[in-house]
CSV table of C-alpha atoms and ligand atoms in Angstrom, one decimal:
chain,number,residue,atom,x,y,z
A,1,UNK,CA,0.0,0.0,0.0
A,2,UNK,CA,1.6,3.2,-1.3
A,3,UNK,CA,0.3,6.1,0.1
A,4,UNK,CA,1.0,9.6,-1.7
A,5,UNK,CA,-2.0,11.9,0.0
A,6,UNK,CA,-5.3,13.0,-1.3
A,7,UNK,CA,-8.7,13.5,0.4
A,8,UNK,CA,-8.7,10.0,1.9
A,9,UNK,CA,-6.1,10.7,4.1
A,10,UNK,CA,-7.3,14.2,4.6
A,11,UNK,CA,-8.1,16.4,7.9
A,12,UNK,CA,-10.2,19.6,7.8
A,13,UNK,CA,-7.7,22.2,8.9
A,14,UNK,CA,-9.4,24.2,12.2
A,15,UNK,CA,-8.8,27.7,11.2
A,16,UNK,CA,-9.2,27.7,7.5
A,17,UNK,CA,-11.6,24.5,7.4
A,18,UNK,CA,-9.7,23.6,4.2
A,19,UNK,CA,-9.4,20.0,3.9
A,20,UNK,CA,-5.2,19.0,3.9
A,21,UNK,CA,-3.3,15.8,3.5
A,22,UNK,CA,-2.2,14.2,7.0
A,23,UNK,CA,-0.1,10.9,7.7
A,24,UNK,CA,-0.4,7.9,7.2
A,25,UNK,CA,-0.9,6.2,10.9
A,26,UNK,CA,-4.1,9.0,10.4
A,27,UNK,CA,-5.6,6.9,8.3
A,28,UNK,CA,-4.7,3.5,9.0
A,29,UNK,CA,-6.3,4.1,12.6
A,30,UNK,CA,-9.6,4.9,11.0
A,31,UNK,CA,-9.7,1.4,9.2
A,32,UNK,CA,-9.4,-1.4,12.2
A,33,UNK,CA,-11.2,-3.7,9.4
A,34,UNK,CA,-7.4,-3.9,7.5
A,35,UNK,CA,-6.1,-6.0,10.2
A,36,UNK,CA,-9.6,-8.7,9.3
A,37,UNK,CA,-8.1,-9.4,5.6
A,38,UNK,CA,-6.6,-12.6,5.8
A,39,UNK,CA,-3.3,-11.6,3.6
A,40,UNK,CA,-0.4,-9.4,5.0
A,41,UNK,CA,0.0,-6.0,3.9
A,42,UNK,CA,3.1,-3.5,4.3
A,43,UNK,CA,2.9,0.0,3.8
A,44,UNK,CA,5.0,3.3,2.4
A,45,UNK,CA,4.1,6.8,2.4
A,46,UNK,CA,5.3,9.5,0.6
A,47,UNK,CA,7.0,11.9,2.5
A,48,UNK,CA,5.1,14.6,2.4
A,49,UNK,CA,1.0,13.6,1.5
A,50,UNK,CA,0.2,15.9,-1.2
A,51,UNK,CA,-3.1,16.9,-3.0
A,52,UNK,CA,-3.2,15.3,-6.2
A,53,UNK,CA,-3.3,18.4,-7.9
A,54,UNK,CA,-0.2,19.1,-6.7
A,55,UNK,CA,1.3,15.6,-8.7
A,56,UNK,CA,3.9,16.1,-11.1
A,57,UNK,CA,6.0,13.4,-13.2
A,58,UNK,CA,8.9,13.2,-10.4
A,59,UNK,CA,6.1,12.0,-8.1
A,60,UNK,CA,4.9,9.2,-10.6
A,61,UNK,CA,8.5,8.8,-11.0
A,62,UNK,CA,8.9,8.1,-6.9
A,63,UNK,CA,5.6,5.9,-7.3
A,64,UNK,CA,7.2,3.8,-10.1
A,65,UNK,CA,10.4,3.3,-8.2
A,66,UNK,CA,8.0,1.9,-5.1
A,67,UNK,CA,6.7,-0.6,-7.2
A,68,UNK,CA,10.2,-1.3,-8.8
A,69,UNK,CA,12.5,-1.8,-5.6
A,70,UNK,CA,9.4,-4.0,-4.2
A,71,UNK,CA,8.0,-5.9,-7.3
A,72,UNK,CA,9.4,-9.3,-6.4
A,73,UNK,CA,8.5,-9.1,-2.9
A,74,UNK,CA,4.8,-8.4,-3.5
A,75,UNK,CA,1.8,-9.7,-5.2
A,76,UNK,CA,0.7,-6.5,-5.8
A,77,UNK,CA,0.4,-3.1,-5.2
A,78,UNK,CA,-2.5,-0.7,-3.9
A,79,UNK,CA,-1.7,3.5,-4.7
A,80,UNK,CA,-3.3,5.6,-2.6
A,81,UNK,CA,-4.1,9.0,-4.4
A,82,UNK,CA,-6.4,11.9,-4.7
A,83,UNK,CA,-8.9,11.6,-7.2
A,84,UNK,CA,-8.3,15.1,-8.8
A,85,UNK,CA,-5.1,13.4,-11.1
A,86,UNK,CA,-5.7,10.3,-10.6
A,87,UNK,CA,-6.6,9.4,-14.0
A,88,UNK,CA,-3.3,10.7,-15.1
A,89,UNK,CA,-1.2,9.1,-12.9
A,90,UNK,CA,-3.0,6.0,-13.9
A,91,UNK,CA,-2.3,6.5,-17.5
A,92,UNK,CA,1.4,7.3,-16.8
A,93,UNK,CA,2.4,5.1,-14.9
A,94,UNK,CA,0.5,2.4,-17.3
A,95,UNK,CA,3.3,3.2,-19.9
A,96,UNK,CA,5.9,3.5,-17.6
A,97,UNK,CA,6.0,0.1,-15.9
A,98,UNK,CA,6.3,-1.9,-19.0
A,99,UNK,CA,5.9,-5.9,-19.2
A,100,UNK,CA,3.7,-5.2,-15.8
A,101,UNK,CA,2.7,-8.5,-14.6
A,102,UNK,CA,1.0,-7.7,-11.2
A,103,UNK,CA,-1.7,-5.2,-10.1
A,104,UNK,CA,-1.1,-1.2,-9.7
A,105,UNK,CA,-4.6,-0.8,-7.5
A,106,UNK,CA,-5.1,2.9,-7.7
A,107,UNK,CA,-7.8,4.3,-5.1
A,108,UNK,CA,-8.9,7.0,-3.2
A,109,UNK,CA,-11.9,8.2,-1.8
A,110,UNK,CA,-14.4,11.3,-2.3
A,111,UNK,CA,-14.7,12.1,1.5
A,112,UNK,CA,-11.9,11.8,3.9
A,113,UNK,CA,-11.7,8.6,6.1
A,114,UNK,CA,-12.4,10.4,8.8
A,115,UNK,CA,-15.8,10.9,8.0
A,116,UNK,CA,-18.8,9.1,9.0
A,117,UNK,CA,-20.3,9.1,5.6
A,118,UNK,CA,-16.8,8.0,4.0
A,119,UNK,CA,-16.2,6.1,1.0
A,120,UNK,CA,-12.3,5.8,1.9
A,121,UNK,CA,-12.8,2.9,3.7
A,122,UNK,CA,-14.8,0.4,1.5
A,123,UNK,CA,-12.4,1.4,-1.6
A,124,UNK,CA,-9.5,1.0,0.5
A,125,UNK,CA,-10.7,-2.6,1.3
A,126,UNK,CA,-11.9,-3.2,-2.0
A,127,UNK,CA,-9.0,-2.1,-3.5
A,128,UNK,CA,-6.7,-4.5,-1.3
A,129,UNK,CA,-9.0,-7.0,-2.1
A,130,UNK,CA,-8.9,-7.1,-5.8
A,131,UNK,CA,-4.4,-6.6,-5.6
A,132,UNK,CA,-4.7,-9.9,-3.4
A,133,UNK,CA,-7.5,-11.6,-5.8
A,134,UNK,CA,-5.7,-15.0,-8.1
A,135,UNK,CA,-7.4,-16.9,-11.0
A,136,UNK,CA,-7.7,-20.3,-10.7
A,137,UNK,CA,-4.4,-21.0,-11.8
A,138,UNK,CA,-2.8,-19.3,-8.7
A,139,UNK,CA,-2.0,-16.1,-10.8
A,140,UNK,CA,-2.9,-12.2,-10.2
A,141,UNK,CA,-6.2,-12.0,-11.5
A,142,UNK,CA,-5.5,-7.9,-12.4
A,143,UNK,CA,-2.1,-7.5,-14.1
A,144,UNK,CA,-2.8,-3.8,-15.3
A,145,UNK,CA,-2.7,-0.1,-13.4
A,146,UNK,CA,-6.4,0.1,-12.7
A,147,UNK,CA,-8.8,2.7,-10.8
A,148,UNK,CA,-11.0,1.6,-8.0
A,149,UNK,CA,-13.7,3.2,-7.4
A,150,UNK,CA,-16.9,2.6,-5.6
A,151,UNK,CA,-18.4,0.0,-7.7
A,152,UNK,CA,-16.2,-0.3,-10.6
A,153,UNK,CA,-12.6,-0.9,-11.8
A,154,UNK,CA,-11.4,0.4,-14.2
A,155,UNK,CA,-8.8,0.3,-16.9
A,156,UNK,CA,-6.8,2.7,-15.9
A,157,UNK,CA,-5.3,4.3,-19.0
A,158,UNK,CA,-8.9,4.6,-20.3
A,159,UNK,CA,-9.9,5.9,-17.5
A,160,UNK,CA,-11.6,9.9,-16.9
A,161,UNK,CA,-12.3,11.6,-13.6
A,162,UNK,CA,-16.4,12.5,-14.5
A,163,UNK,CA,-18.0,13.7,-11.2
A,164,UNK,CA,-16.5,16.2,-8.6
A,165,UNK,CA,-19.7,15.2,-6.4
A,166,UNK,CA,-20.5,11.4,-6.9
A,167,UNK,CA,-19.2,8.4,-5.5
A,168,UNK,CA,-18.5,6.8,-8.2
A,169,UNK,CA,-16.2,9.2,-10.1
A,170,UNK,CA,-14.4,7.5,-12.4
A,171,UNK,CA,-15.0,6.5,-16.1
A,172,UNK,CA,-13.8,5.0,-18.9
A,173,UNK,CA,-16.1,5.9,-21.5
A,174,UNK,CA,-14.7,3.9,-24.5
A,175,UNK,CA,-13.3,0.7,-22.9
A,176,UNK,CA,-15.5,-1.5,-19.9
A,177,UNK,CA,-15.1,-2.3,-16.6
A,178,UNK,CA,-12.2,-4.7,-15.4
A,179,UNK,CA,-14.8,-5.7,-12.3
A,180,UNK,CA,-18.0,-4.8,-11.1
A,181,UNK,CA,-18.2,-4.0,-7.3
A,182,UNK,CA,-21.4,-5.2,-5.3
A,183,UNK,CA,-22.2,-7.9,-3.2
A,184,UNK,CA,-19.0,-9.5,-4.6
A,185,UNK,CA,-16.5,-9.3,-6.9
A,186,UNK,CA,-17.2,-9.9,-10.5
A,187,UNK,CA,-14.3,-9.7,-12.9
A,188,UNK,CA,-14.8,-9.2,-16.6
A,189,UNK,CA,-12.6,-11.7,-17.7
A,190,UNK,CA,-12.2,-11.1,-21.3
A,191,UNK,CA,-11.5,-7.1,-20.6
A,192,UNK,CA,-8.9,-7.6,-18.6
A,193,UNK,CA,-5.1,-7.3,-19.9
A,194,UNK,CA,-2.7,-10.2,-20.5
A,195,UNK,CA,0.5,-9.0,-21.8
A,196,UNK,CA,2.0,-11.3,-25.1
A,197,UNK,CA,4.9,-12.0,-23.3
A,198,UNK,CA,4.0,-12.6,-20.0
A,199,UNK,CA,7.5,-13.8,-18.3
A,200,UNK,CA,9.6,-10.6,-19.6
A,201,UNK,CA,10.7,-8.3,-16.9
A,202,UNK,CA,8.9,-5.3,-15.3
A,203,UNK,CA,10.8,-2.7,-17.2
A,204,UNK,CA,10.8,0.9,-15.6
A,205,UNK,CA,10.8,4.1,-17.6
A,206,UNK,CA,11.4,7.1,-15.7
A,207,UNK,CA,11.8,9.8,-17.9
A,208,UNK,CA,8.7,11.9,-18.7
A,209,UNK,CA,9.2,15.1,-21.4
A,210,UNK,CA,7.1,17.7,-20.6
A,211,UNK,CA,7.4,19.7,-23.5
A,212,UNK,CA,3.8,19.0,-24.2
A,213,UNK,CA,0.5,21.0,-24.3
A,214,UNK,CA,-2.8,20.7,-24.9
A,215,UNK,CA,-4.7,22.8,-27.6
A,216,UNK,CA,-8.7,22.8,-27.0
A,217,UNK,CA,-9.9,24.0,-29.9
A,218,UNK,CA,-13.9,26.1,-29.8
A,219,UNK,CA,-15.5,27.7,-32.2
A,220,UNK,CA,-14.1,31.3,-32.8
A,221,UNK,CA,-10.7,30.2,-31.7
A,222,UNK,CA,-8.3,33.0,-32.7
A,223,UNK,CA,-5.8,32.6,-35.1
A,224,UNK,CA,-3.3,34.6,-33.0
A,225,UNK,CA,-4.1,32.3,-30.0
A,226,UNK,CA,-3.0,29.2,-31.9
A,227,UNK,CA,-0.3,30.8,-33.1
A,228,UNK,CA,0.9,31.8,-29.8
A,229,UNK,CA,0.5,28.1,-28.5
A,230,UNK,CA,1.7,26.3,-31.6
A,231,UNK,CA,5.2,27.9,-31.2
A,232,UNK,CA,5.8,28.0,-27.6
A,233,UNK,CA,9.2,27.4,-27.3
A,234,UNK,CA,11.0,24.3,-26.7
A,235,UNK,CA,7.2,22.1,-27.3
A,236,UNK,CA,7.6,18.8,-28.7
A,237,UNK,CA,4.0,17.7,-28.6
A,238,UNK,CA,0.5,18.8,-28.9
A,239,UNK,CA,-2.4,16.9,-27.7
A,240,UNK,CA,-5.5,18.8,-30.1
A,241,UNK,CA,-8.8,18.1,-28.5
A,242,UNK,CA,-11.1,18.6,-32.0
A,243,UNK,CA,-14.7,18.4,-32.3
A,244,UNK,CA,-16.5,15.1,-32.9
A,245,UNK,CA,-14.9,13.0,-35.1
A,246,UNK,CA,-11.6,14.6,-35.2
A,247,UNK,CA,-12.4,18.2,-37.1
A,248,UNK,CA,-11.2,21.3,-36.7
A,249,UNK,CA,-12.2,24.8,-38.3
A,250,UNK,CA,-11.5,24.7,-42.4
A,251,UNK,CA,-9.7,28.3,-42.4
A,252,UNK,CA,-6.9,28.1,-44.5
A,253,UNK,CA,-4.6,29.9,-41.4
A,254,UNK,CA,-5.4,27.1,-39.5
A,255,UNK,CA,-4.7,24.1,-42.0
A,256,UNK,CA,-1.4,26.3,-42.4
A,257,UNK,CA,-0.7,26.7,-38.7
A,258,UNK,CA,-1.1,22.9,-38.2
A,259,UNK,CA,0.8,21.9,-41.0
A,260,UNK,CA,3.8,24.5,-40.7
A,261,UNK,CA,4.0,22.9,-36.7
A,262,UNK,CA,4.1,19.0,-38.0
A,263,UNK,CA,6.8,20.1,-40.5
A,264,UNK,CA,9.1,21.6,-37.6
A,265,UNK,CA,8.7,18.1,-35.9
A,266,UNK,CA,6.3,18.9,-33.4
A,267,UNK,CA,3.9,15.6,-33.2
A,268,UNK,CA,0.6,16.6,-33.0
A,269,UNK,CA,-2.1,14.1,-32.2
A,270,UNK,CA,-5.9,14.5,-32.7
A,271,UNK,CA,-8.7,13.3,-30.1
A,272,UNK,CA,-12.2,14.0,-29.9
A,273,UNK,CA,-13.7,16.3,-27.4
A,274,UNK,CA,-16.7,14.1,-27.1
A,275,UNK,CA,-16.4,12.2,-23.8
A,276,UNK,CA,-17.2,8.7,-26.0
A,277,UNK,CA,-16.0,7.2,-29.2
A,278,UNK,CA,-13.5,7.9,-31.7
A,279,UNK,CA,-11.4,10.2,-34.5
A,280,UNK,CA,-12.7,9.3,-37.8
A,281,UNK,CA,-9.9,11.3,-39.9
A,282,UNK,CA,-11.0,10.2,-43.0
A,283,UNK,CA,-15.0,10.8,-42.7
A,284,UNK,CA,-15.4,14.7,-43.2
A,285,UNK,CA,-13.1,16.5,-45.0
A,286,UNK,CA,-12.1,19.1,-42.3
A,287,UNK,CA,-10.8,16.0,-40.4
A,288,UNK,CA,-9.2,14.8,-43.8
A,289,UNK,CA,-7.2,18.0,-43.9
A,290,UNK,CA,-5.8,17.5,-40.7
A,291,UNK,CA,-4.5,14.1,-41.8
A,292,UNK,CA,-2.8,15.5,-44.6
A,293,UNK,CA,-0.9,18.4,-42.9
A,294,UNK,CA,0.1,15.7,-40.9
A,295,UNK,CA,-1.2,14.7,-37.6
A,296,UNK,CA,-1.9,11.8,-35.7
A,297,UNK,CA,-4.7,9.9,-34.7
A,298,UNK,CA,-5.1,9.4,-31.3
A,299,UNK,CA,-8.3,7.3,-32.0
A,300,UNK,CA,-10.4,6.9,-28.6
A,301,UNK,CA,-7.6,7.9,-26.4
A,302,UNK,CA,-8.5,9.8,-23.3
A,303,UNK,CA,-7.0,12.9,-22.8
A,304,UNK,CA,-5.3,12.1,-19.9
A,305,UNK,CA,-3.8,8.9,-21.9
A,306,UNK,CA,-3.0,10.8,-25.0
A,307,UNK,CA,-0.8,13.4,-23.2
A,308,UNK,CA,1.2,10.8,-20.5
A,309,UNK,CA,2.0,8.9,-23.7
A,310,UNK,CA,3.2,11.8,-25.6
A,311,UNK,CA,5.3,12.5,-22.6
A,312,UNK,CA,6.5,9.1,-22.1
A,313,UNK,CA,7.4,8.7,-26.1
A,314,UNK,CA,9.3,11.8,-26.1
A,315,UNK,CA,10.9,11.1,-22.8
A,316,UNK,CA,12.4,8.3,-24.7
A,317,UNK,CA,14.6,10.2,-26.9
A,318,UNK,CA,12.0,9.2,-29.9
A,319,UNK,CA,11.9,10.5,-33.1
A,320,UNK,CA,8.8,12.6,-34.4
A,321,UNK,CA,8.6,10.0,-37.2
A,322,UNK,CA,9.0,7.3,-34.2
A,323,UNK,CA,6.9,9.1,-31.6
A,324,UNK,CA,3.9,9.5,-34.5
A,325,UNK,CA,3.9,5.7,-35.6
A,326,UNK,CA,3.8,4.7,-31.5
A,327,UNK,CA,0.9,7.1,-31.2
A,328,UNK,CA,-0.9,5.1,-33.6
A,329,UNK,CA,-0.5,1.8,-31.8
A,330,UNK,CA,-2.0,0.5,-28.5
A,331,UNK,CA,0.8,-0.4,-25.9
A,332,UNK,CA,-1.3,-1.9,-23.1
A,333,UNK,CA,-4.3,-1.5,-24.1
A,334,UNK,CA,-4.8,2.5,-23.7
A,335,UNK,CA,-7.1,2.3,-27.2
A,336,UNK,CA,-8.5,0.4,-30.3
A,337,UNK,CA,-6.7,0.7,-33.2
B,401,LIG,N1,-8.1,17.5,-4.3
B,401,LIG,C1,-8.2,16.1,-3.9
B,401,LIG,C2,-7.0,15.5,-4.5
B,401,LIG,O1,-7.0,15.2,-5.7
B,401,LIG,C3,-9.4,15.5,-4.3
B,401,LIG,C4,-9.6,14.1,-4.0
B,401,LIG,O2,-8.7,13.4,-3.5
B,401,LIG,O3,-10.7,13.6,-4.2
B,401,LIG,O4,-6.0,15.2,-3.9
């Protein structure tokens, strides 16, 4: 159980009555329940609990190393997290433990564990539950990065925070759910990942380039204002958030904009803004035109997946031309293509 902060593990503070991250021991003393499950558990915190706003890629960098230094010695791992990043720690650290054999259980909770009314402690349980669960054969039954949340798990480099309010938060609006949470357990066996090779060795990837942005695109965006973003110095990588099926405005400036940023070797990868299905490039022709200046289909990648994998790409010394054909292709399961 790795425990990095987030409102779980949260206190309200007296004088400002703003909820803040508090240790560990805080929260282990509000769940007497852990010491019922019948398997042992160890636990790690992060030095200083943070919000999860506050996440950045040298703290999914610290998380990875966790998991590395204690993969053998574990059956698998439980990440406790706020909810506000969670869905892009999930997708990064998905590409950044590769040949991951063993669950990454990522939970948190909605109110703190304090509170009467918590959902901290049933998705703490759950979520230690389902890292201890084996198949029939004696093997992790989860051997993905996954997000549990009050009556799901998720995939969790499909996954989407969708409700600041609701219990269950989390999403993933193109792929379904690894398990369903009620009176049991129920795993959807066929959704869940099996790598090809399943004896290769966890391989950790540590860096992360942030030379990455995203560019939403609305109707009445201004030409200067895309401009401005598209040649920010030093960028590598633009995640374009288009309308439906992958279109953008058909003004020559912007075609031009686009294509003039590909040609400098920025990669530049379309997804839809729609919270479900796909880019289509190829069914109207304003998304045809973006094909042909040159960028990428992210197909029905979330944004939170399309932009970690961008980062992890880059971060390993890629190529645009290499970075661009990866895009394309599903590493552990983050799309359909
Ligand atoms: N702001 C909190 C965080 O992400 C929200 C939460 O945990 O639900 O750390």
């Amino acid at each position: 159980m790795i425990y990095t902060g987030g409102t779980i593990g949260m206190k309200e503070n007296p004088c400002s009555h703003a909820l803040e991250p508090v240790d560990f021991n805080h929260l282990l003393d509000n769940v007497p329940k852990l010491k019922m499950l019948d398997f042992d558990i160890s636990s790690f915190q992060f030095e200083h609990p943070i919000d999860s706003s506050a996440m950045t890629p040298s703290h999914w960098a610290d998380i990875a190393r966790v998991i590395e230094e204690n993969y053998e010695a574990y059956d698998g791992f439980v990440v406790l997290h706020g909810t506000d990043t969670m869905a892009y720690t999930a997708s990064a650290l998905s590409f950044m433990l590769e040949n991951l054999n063993k669950p990454v259980i990522i939970t948190g909770s909605q109110l703190p564990i304090g509170e009467v009314r918590t959902d901290g402690e049933e998705n703490l349980i759950t979520a230690l539950q389902i890292a201890a669960a084996k198949d029939r054969t004696g093997s992790q039954m989860v051997r993905e990065v996954a997000i549990l949340f009050e009556n799901y798990l998720w995939r969790g480099n499909r996954s989407t925070k969708r409700s600041a309010d609701n219990f269950n938060a989390f999403k993933s609006n193109n792929y379904p759910e690894l398990a369903k949470i009620g009176l049991g357990i129920t795993f959807n066996r066929e959704a869940l990942w099996r790598a090809k090779n399943s004896r290769a060795p966890l391989k950790v990837h540590y860096e992360m380039d942030c030379n990455v942005i995203f560019l939403d695109l609305f109707p009445g965006i201004r030409e200067e204002s895309v401009r401005h973003m598209l040649s920010m110095p030093g960028i590598k990588g633009i995640v374009m958030k288009t309308f439906g099926a992958g279109n953008g405005p058909n003004d020559q400036w912007f075609i031009d904009a686009i294509k003039e940023t590909v040609e400098r070797g920025v990669v530049v990868v379309n997804i839809t803004q729609c919270n479900n299905g796909s880019v289509h490039p190829f069914r109207y022709v304003t998304g045809l035109e973006l094909a042909n200046a040159g960028v990428v289909s992210g197909h029905d990648l979330t944004a939170e997946a399309a932009i970690t994998k961008l980062m992890y790409l880059l971060g390993k010394g890629m190529t645009p031309e290499e970075v661009r054909n990866y895009m394309e292709y599903s590493l552990c399961g983050e799309m359909t293509s």
